[in-house]
Tab-separated table of C-alpha atoms in Angstrom:
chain	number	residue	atom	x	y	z
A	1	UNK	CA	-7.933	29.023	-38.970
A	2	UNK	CA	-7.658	28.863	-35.173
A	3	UNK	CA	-8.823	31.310	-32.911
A	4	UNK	CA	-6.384	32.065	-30.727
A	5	UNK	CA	-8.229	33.007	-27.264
A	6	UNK	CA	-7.692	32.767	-23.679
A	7	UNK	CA	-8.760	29.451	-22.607
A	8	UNK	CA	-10.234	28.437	-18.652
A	9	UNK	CA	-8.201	25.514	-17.319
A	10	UNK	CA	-10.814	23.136	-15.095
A	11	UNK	CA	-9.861	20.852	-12.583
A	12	UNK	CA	-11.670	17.549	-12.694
A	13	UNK	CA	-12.791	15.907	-9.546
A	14	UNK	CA	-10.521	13.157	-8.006
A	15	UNK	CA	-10.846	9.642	-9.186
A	16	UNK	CA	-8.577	6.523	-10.540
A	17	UNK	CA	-6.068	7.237	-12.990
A	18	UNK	CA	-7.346	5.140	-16.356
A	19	UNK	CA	-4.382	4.229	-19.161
A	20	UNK	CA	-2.030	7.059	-17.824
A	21	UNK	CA	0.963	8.178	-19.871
A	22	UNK	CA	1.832	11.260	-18.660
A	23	UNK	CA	5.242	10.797	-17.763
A	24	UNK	CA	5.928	10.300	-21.231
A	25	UNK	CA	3.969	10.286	-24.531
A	26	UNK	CA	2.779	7.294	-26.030
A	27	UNK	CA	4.139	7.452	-29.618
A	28	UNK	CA	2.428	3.866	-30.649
A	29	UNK	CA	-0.373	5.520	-32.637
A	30	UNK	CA	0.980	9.348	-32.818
A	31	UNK	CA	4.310	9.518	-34.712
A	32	UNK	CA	5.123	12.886	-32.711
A	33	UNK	CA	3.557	11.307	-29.221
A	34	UNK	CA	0.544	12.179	-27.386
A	35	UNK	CA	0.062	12.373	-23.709
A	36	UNK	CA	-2.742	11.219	-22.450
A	37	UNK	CA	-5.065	9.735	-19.338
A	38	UNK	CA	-8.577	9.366	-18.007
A	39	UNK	CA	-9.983	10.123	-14.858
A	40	UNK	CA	-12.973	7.499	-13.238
A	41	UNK	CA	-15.413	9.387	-11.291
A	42	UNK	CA	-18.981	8.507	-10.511
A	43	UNK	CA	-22.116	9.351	-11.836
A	44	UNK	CA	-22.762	12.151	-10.267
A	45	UNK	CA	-19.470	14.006	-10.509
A	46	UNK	CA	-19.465	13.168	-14.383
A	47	UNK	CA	-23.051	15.236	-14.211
A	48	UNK	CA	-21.573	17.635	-12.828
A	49	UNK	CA	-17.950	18.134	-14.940
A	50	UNK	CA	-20.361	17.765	-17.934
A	51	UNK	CA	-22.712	20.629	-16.633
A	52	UNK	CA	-19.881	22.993	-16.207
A	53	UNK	CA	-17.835	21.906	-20.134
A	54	UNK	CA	-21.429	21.535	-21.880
A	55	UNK	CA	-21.523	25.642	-20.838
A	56	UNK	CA	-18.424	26.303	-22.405
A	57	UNK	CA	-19.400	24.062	-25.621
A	58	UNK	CA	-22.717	25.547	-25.983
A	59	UNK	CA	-21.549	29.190	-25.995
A	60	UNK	CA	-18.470	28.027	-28.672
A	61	UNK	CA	-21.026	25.859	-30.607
A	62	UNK	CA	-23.364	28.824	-31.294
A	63	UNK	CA	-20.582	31.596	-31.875
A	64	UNK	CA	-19.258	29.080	-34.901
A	65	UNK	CA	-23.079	28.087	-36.213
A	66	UNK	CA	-23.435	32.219	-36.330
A	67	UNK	CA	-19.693	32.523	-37.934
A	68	UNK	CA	-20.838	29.502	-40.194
A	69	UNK	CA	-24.288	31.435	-40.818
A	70	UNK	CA	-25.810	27.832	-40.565
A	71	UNK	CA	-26.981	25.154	-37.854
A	72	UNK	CA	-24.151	22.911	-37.753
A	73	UNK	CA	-24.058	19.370	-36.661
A	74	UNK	CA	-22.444	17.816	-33.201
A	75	UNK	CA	-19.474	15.074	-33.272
A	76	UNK	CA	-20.478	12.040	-31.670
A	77	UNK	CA	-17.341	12.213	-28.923
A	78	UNK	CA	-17.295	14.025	-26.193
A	79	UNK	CA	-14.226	13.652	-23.335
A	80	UNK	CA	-16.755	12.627	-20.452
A	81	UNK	CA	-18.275	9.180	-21.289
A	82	UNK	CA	-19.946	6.058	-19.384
A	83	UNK	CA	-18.023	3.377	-19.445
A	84	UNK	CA	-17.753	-0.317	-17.614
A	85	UNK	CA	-17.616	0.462	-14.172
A	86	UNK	CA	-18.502	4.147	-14.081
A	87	UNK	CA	-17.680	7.272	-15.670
A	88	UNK	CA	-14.686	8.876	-17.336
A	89	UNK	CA	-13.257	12.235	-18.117
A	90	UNK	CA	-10.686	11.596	-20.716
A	91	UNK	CA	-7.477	14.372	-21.410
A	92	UNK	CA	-4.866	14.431	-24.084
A	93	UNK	CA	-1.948	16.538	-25.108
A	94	UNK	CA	0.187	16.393	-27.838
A	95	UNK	CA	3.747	15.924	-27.426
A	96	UNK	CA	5.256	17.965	-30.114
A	97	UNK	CA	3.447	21.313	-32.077
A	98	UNK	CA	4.876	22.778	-35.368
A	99	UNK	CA	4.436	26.542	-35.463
A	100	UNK	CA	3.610	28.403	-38.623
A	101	UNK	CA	7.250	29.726	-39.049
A	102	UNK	CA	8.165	25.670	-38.327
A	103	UNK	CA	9.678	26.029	-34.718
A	104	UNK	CA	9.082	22.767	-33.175
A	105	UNK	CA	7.654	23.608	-29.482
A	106	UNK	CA	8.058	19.950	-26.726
A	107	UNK	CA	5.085	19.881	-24.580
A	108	UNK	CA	4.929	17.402	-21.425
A	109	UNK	CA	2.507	17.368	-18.923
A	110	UNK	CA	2.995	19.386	-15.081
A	111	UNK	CA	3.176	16.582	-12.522
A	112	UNK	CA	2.518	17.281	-9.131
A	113	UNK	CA	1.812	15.698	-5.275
A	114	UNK	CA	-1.064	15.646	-3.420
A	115	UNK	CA	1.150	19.158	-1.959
A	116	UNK	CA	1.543	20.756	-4.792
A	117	UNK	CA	5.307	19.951	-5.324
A	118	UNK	CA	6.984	18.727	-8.688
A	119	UNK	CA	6.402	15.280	-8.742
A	120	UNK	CA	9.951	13.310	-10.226
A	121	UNK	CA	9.137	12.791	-13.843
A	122	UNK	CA	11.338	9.272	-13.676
A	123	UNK	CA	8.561	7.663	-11.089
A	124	UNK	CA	5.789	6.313	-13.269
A	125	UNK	CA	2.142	7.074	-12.581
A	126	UNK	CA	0.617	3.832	-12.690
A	127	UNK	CA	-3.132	2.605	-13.285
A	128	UNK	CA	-4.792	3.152	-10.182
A	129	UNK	CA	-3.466	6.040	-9.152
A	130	UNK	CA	-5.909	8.462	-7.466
A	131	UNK	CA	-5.326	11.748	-9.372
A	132	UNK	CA	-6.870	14.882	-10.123
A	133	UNK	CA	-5.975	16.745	-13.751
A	134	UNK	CA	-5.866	20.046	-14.853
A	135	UNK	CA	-7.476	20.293	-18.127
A	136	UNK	CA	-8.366	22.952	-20.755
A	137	UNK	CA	-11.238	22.705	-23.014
A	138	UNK	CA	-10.343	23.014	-27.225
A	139	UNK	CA	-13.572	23.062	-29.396
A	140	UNK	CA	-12.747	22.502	-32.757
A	141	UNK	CA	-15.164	21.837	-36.528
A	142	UNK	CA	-14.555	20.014	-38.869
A	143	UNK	CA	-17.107	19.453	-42.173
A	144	UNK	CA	-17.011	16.125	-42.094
A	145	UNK	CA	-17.614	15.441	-38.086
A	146	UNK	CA	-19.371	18.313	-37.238
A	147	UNK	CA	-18.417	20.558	-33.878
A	148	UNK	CA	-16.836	18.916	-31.038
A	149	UNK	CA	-14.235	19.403	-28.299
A	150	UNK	CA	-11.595	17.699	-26.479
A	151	UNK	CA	-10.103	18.151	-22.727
A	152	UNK	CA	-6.191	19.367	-23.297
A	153	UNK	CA	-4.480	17.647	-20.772
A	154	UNK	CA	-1.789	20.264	-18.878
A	155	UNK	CA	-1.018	18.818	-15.233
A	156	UNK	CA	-1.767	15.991	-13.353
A	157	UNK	CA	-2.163	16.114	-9.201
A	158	UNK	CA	-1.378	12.430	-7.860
A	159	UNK	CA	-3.289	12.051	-4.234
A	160	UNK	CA	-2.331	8.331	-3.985
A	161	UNK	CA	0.624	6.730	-6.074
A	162	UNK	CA	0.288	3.543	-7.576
A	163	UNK	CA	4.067	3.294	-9.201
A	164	UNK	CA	5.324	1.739	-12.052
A	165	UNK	CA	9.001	1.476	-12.636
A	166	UNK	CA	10.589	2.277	-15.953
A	167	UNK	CA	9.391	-0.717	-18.482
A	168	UNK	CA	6.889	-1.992	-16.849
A	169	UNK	CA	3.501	-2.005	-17.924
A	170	UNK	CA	0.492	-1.903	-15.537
A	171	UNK	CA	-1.817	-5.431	-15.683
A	172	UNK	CA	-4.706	-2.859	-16.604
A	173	UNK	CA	-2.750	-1.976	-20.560
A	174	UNK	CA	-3.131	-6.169	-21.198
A	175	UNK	CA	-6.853	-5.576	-20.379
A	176	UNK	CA	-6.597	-7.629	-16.835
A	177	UNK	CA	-9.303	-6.240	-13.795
A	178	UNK	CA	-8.746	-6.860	-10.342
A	179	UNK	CA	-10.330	-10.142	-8.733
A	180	UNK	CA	-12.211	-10.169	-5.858
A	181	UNK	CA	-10.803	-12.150	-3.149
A	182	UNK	CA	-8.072	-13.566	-5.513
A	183	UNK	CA	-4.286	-14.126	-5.071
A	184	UNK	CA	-2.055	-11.317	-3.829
A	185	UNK	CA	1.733	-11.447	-3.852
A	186	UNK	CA	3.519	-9.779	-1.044
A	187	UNK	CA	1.080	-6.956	-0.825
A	188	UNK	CA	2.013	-5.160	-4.315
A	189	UNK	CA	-0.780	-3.971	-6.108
A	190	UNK	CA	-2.008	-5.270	-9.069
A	191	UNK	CA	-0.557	-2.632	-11.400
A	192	UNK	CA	3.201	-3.655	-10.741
A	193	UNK	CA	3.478	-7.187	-11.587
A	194	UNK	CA	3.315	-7.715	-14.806
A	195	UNK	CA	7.036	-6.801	-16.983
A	196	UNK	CA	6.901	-5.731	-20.459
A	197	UNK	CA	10.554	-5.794	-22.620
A	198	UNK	CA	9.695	-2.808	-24.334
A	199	UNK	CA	3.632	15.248	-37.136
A	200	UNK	CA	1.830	14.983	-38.620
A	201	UNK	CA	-0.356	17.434	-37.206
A	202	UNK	CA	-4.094	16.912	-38.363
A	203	UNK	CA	-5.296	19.772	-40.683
A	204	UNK	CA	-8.730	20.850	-38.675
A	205	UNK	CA	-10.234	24.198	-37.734
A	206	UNK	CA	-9.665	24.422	-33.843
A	207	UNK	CA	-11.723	27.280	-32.035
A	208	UNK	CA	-10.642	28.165	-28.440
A	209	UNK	CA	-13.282	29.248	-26.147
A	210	UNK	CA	-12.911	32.185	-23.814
A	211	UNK	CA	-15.524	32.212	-21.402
């Protein structure tokens, strides 16, 4: 069963926004929706975000091996990963949690400007946004994957807006990068000009770290 523990929240350095839905949840793949977005950063910062969670999963990883009373093994994932052209810290949260006494709870994601105030939750946050996000680390084991964690996803700062408007889909979610030197139109970025006509909760053993 979980442990149900006080939790740090960590900001993550600022970066581009990678696959953001965090105005909404994406309910392609979750029935009950799932926020979610990644953060590129460079080398260094991702040494240095990974420094800081790796604390926080070593501590959790050896308080379950001792509950456990055996060495356990590590999941392959982990939420800060190399990836084309740099690093990424990757966040999630889902949309919808089922209590034990079946009250469904809504979840979204805290939106804010680069000032701190409530960013309008009808203005898209587009690819290429320059963001920071507020995330909490959840270590969880399960038998078959070993002991691993994931970044909870709560807020979102946006530092530079790249926009989307409702039902459209950045040129980044059809798997388009930007060209060097290549056509422009009328100074939009690349993210608005493509147009797009538009639980089960998993049974594992989540611990929550307090440190």
């Amino acid at each position: 069963m979980p442990t149900k523990v006080k939790r740090p929240t960590i900001i993550t350095p600022e970066g581009i926004a990678r696959y953001p839905w965090v105005n909404n949840p994406d309910t392609k793949f979750v029935e009950n929706g799932e926020y979610r977005c990644a953060v590129v950063i460079t080398k260094k910062e991702a040494t240095a975000f990974s420094k800081q969670l790796n604390t926080l999963f070593d501590a959790a990883y050896e308080a379950e091996c001792a509950k456990q009373d055996k060495q356990l093994k590590k999941a392959s994932s982990f939420p800060v990963a190399e990836i084309e052209d740099g690093w990424e810290i990757r966040g999630k949260l889902k949309a919808k949690v089922v209590s034990r006494d079946g009250t469904v709870h809504e979840l979204r994601v805290g939106l804010f400007d680069s000032q701190g105030k409530p960013h309008p939750r009808d203005v898209l946050v587009g690819g290429g946004s320059k963001i920071r996000m507020a995330v909490r680390p959840k270590f969880w084991f399960v038998s078959a994957l070993g002991f691993g964690g994931t970044l909870e996803l709560d807020a979102v700062q946006i530092i530079d807006l790249q926009a989307l408007r409702p039902g459209e889909r950045s040129a980044e979610s059809f798997g388009f990068t930007s060209v060097e030197g290549g056509y422009v139109h009328g100074g939009e970025t690349f993210e608005n000009q493509l147009d797009q006509p538009d639980v089960k909760e998993e049974k594992e053993e989540l611990l929550d770290a307090d440190f």
